[in-house]
Tab-separated table of C-alpha atoms in Angstrom:
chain	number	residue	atom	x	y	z
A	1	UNK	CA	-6.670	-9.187	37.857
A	2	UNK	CA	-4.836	-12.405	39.167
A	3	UNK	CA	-5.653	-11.685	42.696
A	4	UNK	CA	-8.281	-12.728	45.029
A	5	UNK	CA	-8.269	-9.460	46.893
A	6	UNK	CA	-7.372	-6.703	44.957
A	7	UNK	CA	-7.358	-3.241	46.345
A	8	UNK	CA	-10.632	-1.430	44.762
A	9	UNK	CA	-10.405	2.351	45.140
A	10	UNK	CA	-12.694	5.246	43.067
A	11	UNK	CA	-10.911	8.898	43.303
A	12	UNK	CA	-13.906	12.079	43.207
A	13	UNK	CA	-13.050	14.922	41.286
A	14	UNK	CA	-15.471	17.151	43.473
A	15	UNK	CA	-13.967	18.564	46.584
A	16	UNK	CA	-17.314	18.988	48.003
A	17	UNK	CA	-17.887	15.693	47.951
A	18	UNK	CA	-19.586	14.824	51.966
A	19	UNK	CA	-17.844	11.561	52.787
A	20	UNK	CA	-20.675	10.686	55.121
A	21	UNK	CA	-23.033	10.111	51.887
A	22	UNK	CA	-20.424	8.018	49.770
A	23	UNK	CA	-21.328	4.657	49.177
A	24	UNK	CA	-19.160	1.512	48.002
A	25	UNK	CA	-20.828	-1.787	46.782
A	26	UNK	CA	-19.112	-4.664	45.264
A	27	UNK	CA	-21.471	-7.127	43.432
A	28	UNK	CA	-24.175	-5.318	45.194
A	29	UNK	CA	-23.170	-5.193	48.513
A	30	UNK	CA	-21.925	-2.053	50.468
A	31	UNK	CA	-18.461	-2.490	51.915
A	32	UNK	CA	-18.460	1.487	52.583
A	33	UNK	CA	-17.860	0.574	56.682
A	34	UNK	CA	-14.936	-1.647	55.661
A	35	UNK	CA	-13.299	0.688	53.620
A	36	UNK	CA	-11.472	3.770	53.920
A	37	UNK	CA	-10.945	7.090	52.474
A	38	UNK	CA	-7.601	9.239	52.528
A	39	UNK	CA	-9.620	12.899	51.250
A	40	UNK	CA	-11.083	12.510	47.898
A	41	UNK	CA	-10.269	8.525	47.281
A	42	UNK	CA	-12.069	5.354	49.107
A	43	UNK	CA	-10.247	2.245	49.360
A	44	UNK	CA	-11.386	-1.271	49.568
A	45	UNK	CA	-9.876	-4.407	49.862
A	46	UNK	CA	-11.832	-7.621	50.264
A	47	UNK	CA	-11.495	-9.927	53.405
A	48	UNK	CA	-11.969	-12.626	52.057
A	49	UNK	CA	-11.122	-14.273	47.940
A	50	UNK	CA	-13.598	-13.223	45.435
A	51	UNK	CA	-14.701	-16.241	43.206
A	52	UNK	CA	-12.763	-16.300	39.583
A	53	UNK	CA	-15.206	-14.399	37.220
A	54	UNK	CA	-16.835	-11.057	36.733
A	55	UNK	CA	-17.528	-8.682	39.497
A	56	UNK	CA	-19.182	-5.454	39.880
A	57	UNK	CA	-18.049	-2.398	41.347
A	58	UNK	CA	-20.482	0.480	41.951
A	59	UNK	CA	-19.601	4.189	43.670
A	60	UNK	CA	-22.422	6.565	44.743
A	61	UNK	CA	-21.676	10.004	45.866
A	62	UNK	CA	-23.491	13.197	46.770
A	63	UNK	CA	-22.364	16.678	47.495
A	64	UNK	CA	-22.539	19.161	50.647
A	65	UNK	CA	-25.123	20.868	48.030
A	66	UNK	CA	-27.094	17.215	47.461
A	67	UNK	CA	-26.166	16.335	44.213
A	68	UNK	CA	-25.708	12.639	43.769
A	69	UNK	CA	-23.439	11.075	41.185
A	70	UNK	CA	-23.041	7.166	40.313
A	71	UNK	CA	-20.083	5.483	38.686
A	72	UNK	CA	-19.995	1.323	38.127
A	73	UNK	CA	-17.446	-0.821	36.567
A	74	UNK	CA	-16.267	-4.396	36.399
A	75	UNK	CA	-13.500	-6.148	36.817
A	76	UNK	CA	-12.606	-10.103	35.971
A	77	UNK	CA	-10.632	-12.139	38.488
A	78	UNK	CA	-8.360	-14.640	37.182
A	79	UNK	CA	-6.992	-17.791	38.104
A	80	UNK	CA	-3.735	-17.049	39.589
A	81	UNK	CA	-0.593	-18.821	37.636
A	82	UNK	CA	0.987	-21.156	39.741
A	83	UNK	CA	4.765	-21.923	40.226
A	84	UNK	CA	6.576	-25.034	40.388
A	85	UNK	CA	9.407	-24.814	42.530
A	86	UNK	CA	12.601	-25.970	40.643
């Protein structure tokens, strides 16, 4: 991505999903409070810029009947072109 911040989001295919036991964490560290869901998708975008590089994304989920799936990914930021103004 060429953005600092981009908008991270993970969609669940389970309806039952219990939002209280999802869990977000970007290079390992849970940004679930600063995100937010609209019904079966949680949002996050970061604060602050994440450095230029790899980054990890990682989505834990149960179910009202306890089962627990996990789902990771990465993502590479990249430096942003830059314009010269004419």
């Amino acid at each position: 991505t060429r953005t600092a911040r981009p908008l991270i989001a993970a969609s669940f295919a389970d309806r039952d999903i219990d939002l209280n036991r999802v869990r977000l964490f970007v290079d390992r560290v849970e940004v679930t409070r600063q995100s937010r869901f609209d019904r079966d998708t949680i949002f996050y975008r970061p604060t602050t810029d994440l450095t230029t590089g790899t980054h990890q994304v990682q989505v834990i989920v149960t179910d009202r009947q306890g089962n627990r799936s996990e789902e990771s990914w990465s993502f590479v930021v990249i430096r942003p072109y830059t314009t010269s103004a004419w």
